[in-house]
PDB file of C-alpha atoms in Angstrom:
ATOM      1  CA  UNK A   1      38.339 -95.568 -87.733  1.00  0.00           C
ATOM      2  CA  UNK A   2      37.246 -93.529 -84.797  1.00  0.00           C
ATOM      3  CA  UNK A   3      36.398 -89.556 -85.456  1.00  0.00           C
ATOM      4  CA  UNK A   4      38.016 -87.207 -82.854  1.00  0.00           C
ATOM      5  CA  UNK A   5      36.131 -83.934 -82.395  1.00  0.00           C
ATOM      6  CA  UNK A   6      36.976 -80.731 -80.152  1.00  0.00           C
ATOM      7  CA  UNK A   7      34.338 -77.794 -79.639  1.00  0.00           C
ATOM      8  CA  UNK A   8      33.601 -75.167 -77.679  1.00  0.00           C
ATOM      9  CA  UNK A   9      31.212 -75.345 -75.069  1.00  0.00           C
ATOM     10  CA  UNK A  10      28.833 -72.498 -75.399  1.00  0.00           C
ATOM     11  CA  UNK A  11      25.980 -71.305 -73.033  1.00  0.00           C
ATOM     12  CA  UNK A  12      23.257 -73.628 -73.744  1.00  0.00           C
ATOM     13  CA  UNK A  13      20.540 -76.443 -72.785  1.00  0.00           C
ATOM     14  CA  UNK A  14      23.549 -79.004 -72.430  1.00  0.00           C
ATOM     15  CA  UNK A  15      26.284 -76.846 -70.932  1.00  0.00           C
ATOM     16  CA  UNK A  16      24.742 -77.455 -67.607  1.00  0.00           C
ATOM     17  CA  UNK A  17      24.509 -81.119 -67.947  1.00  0.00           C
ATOM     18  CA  UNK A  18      28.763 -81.194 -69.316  1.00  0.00           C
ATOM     19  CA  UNK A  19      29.682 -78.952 -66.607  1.00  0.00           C
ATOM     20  CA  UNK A  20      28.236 -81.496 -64.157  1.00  0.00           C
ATOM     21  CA  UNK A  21      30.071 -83.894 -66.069  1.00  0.00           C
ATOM     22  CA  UNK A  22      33.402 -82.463 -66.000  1.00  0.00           C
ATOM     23  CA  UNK A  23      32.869 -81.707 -62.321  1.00  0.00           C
ATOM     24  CA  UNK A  24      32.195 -85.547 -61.693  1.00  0.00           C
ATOM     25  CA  UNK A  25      35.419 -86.891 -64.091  1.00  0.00           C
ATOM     26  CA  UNK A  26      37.841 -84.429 -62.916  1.00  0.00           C
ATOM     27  CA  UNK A  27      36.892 -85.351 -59.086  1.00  0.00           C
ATOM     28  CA  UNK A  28      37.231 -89.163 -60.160  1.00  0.00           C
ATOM     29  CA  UNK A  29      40.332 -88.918 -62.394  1.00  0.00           C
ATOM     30  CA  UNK A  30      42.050 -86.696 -59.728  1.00  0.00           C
ATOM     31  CA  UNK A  31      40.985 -87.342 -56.389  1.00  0.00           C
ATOM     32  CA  UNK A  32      43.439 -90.197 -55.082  1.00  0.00           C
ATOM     33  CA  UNK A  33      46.496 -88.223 -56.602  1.00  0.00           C
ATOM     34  CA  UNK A  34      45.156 -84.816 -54.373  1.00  0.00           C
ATOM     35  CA  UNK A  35      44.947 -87.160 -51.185  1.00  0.00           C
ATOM     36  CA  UNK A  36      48.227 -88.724 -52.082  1.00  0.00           C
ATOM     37  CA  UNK A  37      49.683 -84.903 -52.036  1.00  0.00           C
ATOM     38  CA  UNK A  38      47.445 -84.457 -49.044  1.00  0.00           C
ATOM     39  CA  UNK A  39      45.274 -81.694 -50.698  1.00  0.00           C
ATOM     40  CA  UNK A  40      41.201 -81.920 -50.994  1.00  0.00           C
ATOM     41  CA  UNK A  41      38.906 -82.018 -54.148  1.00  0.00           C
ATOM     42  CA  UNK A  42      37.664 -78.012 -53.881  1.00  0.00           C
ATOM     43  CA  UNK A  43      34.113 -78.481 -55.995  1.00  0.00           C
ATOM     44  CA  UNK A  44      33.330 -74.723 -55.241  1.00  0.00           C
ATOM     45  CA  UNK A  45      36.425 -74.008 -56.979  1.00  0.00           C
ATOM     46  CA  UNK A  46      36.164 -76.152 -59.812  1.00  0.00           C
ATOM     47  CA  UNK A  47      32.666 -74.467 -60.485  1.00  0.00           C
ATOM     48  CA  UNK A  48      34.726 -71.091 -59.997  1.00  0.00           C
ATOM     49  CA  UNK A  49      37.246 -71.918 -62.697  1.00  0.00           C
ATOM     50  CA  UNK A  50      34.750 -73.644 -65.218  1.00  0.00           C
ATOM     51  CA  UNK A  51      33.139 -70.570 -65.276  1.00  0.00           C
ATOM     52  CA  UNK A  52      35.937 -68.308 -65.977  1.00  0.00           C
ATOM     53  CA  UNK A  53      37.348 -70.772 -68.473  1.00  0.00           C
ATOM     54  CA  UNK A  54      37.102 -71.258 -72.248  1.00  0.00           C
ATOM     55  CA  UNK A  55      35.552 -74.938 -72.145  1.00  0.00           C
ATOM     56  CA  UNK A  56      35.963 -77.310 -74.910  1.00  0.00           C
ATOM     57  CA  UNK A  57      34.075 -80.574 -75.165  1.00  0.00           C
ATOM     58  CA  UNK A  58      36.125 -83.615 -76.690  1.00  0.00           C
ATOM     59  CA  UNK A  59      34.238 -86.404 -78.382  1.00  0.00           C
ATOM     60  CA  UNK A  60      34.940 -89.491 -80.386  1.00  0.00           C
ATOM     61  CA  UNK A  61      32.317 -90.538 -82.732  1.00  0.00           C
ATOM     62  CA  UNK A  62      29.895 -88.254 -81.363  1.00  0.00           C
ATOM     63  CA  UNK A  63      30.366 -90.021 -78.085  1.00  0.00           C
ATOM     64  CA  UNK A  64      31.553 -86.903 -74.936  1.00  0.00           C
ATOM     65  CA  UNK A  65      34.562 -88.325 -73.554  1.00  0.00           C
ATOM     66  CA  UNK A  66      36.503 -85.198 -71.526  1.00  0.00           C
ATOM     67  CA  UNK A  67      37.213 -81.679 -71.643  1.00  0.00           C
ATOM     68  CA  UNK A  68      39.785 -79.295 -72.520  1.00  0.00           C
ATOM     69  CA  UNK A  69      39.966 -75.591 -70.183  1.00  0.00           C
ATOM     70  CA  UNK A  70      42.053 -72.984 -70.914  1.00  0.00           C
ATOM     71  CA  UNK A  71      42.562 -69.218 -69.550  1.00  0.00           C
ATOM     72  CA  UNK A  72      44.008 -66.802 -71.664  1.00  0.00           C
ATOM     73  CA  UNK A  73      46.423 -64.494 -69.327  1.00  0.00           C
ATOM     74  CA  UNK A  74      48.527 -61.788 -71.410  1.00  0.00           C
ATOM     75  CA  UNK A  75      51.293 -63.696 -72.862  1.00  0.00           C
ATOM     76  CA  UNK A  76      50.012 -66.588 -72.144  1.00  0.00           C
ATOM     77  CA  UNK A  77      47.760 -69.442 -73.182  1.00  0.00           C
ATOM     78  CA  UNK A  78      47.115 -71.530 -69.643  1.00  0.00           C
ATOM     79  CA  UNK A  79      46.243 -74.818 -69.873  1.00  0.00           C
ATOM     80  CA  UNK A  80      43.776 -75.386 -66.866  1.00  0.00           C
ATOM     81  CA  UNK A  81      42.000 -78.948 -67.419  1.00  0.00           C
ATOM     82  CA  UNK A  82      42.659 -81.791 -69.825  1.00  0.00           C
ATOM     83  CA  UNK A  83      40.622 -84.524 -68.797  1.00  0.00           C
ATOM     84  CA  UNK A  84      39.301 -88.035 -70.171  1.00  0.00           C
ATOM     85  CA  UNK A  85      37.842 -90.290 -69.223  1.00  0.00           C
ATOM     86  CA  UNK A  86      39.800 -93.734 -67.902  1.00  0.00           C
ATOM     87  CA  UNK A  87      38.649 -96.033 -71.282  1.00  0.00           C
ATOM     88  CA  UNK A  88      40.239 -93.764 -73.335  1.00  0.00           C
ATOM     89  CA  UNK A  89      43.090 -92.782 -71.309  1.00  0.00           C
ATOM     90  CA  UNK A  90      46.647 -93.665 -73.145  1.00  0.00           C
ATOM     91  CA  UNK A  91      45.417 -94.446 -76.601  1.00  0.00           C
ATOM     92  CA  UNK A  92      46.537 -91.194 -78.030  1.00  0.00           C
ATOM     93  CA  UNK A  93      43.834 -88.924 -77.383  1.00  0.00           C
ATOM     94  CA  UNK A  94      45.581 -86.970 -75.128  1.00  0.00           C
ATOM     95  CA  UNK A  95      48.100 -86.402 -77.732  1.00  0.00           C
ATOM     96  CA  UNK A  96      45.764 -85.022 -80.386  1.00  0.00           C
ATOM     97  CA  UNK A  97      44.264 -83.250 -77.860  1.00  0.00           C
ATOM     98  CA  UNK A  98      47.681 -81.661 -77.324  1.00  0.00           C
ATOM     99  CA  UNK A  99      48.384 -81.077 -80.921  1.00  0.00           C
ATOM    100  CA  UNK A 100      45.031 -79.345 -81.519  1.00  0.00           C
ATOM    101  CA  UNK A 101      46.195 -77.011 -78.977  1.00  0.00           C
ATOM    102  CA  UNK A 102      48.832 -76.284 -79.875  1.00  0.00           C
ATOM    103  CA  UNK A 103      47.603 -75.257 -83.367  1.00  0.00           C
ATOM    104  CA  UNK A 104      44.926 -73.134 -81.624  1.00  0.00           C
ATOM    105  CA  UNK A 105      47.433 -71.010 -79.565  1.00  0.00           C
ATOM    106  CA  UNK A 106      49.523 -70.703 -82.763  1.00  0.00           C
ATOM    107  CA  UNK A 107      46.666 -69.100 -84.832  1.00  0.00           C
ATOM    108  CA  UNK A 108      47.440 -65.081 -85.590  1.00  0.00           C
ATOM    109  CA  UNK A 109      43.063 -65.030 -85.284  1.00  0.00           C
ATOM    110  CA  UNK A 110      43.279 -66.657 -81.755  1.00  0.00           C
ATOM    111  CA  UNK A 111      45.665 -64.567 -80.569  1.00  0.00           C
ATOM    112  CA  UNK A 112      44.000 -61.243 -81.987  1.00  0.00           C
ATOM    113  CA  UNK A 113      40.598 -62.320 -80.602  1.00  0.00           C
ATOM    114  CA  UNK A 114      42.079 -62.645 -77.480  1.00  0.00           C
ATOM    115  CA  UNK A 115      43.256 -59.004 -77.305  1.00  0.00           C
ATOM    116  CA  UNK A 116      39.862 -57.101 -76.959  1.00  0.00           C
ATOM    117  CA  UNK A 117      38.882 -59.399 -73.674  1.00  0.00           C
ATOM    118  CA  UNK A 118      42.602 -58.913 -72.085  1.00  0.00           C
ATOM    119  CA  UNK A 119      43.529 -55.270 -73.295  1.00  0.00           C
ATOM    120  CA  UNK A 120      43.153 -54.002 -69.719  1.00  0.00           C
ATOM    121  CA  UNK A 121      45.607 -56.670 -68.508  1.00  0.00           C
ATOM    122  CA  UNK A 122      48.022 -56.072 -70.612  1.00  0.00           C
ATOM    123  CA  UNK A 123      51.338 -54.436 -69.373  1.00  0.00           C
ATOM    124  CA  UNK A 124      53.759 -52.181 -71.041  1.00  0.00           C
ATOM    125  CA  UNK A 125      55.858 -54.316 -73.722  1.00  0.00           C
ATOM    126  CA  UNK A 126      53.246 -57.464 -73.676  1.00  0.00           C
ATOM    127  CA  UNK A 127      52.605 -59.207 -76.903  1.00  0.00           C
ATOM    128  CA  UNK A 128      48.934 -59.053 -77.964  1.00  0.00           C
ATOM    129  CA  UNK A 129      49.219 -62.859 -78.816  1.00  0.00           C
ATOM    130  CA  UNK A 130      50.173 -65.643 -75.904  1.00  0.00           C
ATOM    131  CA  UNK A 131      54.170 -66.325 -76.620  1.00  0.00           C
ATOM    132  CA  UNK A 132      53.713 -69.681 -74.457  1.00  0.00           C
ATOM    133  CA  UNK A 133      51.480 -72.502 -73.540  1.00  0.00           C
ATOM    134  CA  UNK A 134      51.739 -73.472 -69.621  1.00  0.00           C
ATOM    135  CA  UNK A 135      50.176 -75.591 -67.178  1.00  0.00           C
ATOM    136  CA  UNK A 136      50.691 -77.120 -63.675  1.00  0.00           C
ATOM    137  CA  UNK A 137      50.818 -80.941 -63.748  1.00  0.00           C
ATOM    138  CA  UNK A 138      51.858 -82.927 -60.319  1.00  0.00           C
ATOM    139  CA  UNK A 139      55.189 -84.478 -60.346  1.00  0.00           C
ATOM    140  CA  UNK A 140      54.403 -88.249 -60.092  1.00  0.00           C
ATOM    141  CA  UNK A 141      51.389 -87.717 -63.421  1.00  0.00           C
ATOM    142  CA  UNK A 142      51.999 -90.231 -66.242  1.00  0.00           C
ATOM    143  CA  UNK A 143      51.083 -86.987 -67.800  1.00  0.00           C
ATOM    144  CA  UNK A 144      54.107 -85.555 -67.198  1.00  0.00           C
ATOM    145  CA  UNK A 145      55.389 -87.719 -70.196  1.00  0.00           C
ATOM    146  CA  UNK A 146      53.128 -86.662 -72.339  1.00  0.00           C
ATOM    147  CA  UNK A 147      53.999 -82.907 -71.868  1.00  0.00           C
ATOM    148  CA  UNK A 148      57.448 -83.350 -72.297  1.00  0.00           C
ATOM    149  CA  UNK A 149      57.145 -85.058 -75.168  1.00  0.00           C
ATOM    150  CA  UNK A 150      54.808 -82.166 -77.077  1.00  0.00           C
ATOM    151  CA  UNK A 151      57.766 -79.740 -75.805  1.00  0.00           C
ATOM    152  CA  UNK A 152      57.000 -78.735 -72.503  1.00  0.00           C
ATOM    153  CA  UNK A 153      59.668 -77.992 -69.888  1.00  0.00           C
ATOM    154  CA  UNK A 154      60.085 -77.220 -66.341  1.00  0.00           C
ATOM    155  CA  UNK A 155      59.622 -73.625 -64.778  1.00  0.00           C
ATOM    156  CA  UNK A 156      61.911 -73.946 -62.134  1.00  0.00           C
ATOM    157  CA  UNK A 157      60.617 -70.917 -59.865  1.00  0.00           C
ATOM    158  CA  UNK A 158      57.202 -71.763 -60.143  1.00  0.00           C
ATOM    159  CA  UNK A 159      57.082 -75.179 -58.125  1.00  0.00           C
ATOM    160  CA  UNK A 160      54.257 -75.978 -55.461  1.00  0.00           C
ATOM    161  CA  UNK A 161      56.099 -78.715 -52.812  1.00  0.00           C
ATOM    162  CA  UNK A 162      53.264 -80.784 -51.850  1.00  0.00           C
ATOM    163  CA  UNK A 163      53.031 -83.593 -49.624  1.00  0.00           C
ATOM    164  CA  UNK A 164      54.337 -86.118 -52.091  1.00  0.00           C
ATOM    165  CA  UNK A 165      56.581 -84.411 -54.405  1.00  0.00           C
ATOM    166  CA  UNK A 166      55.840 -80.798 -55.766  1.00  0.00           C
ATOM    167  CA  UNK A 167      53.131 -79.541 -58.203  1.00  0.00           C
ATOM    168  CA  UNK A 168      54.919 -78.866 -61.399  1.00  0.00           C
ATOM    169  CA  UNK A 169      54.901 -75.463 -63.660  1.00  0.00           C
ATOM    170  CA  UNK A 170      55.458 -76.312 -68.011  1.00  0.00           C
ATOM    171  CA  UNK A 171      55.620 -74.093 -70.332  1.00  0.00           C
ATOM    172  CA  UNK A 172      55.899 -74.652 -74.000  1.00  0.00           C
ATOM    173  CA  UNK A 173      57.059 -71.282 -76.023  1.00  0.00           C
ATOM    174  CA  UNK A 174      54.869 -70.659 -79.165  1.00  0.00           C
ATOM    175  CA  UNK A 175      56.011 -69.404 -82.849  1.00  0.00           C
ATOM    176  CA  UNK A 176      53.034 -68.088 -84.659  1.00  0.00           C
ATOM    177  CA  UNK A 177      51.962 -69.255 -88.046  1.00  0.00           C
ATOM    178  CA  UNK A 178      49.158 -69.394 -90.473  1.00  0.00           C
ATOM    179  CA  UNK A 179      46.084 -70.308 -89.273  1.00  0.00           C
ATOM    180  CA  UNK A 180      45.287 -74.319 -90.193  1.00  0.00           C
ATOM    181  CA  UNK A 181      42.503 -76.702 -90.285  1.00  0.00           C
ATOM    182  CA  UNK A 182      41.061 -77.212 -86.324  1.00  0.00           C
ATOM    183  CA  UNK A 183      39.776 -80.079 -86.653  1.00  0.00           C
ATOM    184  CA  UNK A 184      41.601 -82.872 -85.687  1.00  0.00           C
ATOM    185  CA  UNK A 185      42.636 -86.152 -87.493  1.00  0.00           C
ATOM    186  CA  UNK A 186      40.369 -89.102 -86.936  1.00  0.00           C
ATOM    187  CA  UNK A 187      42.263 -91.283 -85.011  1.00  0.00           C
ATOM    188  CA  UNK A 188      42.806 -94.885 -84.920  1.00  0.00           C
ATOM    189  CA  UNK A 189      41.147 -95.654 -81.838  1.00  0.00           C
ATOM    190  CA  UNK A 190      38.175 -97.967 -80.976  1.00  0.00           C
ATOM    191  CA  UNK A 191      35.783 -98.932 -78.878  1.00  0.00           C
ATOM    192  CA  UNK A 192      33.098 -96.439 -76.959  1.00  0.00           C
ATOM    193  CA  UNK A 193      30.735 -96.517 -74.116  1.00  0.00           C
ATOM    194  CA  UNK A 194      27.862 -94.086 -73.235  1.00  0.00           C
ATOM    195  CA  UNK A 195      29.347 -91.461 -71.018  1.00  0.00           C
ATOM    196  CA  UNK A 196      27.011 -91.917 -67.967  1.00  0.00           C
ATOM    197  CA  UNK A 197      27.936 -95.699 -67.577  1.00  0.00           C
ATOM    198  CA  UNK A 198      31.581 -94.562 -67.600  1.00  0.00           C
ATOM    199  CA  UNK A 199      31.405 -91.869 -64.890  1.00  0.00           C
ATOM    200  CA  UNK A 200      29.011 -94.385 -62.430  1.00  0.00           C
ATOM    201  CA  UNK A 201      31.867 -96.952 -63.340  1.00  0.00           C
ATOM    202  CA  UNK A 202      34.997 -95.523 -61.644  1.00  0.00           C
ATOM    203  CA  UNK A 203      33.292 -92.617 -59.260  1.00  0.00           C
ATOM    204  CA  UNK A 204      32.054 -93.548 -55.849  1.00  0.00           C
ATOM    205  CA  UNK A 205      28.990 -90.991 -55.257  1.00  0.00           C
ATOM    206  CA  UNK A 206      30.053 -90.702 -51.813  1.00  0.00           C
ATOM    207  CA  UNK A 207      33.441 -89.000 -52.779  1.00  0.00           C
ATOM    208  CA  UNK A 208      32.079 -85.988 -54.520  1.00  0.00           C
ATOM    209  CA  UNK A 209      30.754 -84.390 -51.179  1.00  0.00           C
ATOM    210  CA  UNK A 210      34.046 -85.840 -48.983  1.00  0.00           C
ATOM    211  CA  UNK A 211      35.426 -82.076 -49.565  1.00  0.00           C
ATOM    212  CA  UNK A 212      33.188 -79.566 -50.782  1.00  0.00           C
ATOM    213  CA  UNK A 213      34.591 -76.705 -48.717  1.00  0.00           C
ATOM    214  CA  UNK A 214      37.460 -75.168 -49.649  1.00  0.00           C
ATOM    215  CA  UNK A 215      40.938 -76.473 -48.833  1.00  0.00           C
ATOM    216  CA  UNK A 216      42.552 -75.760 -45.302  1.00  0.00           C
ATOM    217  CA  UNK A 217      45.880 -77.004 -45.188  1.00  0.00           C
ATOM    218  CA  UNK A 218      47.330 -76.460 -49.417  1.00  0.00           C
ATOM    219  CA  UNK A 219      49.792 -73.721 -49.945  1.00  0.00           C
ATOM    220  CA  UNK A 220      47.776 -71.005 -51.890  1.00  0.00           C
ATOM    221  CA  UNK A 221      49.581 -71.289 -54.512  1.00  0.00           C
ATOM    222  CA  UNK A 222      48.434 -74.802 -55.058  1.00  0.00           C
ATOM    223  CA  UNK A 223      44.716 -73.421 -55.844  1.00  0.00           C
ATOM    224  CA  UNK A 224      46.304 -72.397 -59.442  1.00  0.00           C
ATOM    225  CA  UNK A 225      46.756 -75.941 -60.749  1.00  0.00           C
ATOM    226  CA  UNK A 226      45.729 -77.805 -63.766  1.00  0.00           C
ATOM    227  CA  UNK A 227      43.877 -80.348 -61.751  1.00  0.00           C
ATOM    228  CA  UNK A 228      46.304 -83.118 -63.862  1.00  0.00           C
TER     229      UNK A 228
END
């Protein structure tokens, strides 16, 4: 049985090397679905948002196999990045991932430490803790599925039309409870390979540098999405 880990990525030795990472997975796991919508992979962004994210590195076995980024705004918990990599994409990772989430937003601790960093932010009437989980997903994702089914739903007024269909606002609403366990389930998942022989598996070098200036022709609003 395979052991399913989720931690936060703090300022250290290997922060630089799993930012690069990220940078490199999200570009291959998303860049056909941004041409498809007729947007660009922004890398200057990415390294914008990864920086003003809380970054959490997801592992199996030990093994680095995505990311989780969120951005805590002041009601709600924003679900930036959830990324894998392909060979262990649909065998229920992204689920757990999901469910640890959504135990972390529930937390009365999360919410509190959240306060001090987003007092200034908050308006008259705000609740100290997020009330909601929401992210941006693109309306042709198989991940669209996956939200729905962990109790996301559409925010009508908050739809990007792109190209190809629309970038997507979900929001799940939160009800707060006592703080449990964090660490996920082992899950019954199996086979592993070293993370650098994934990434040079399904990314052609040559597409990480297609784009590095910022986008041109995206609606501005579109530079708020969940890269999913």
């Amino acid at each position: 049985m395979d052991d399913l880990s989720i931690t936060p990525i703090s300022d250290s030795a290997c922060s630089s090397y799993l930012s690069a990472a990220a940078r490199r997975l999200c570009c291959g796991n998303m860049l056909a679905t941004y041409k498809r919508h007729g947007m660009s992979w922004d890398e200057e962004l990415f390294s914008e948002r990864w920086r003003d994210n809380e970054n959490y590195a997801i592992r199996i076995n030990g093994e680095w196999v995505g990311f989780i980024s969120l951005k805590a705004l002041p009601d709600i918990l924003y679900l930036r990045d959830l990324q894998l990599v392909p060979h262990w994409q649909g065998r229920g990772v992204g689920s757990a991932c999901l469910n640890w989430l959504i135990q972390l937003a529930t937390q009365q601790e999360y919410g509190q430490s959240q306060v001090k960093d987003r007092a200034s932010e908050l308006t008259p009437g705000a609740q100290p803790c997020p009330r909601a989980l929401r992210l941006r997903v693109f309306s042709d994702s198989p991940a669209l599925a996956l939200y729905q089914r962990h109790g996301f739903s559409l925010v009508n007024e908050q739809c990007t039309p792109t190209r190809s269909g629309s970038i997507m606002a979900l929001e799940r609403p939160l009800a707060f409870q006592a703080a449990p366990s964090l660490s996920p389930r082992p899950l019954p998942l199996s086979g592993k390979a070293p993370l650098d022989t994934i990434i040079e598996e399904f990314i052609d070098e040559d597409a990480l540098t297609i784009t590095a200036k910022r986008k041109r022709q995206s609606p501005s609003a579109a530079r708020d999405i969940a890269h999913h």
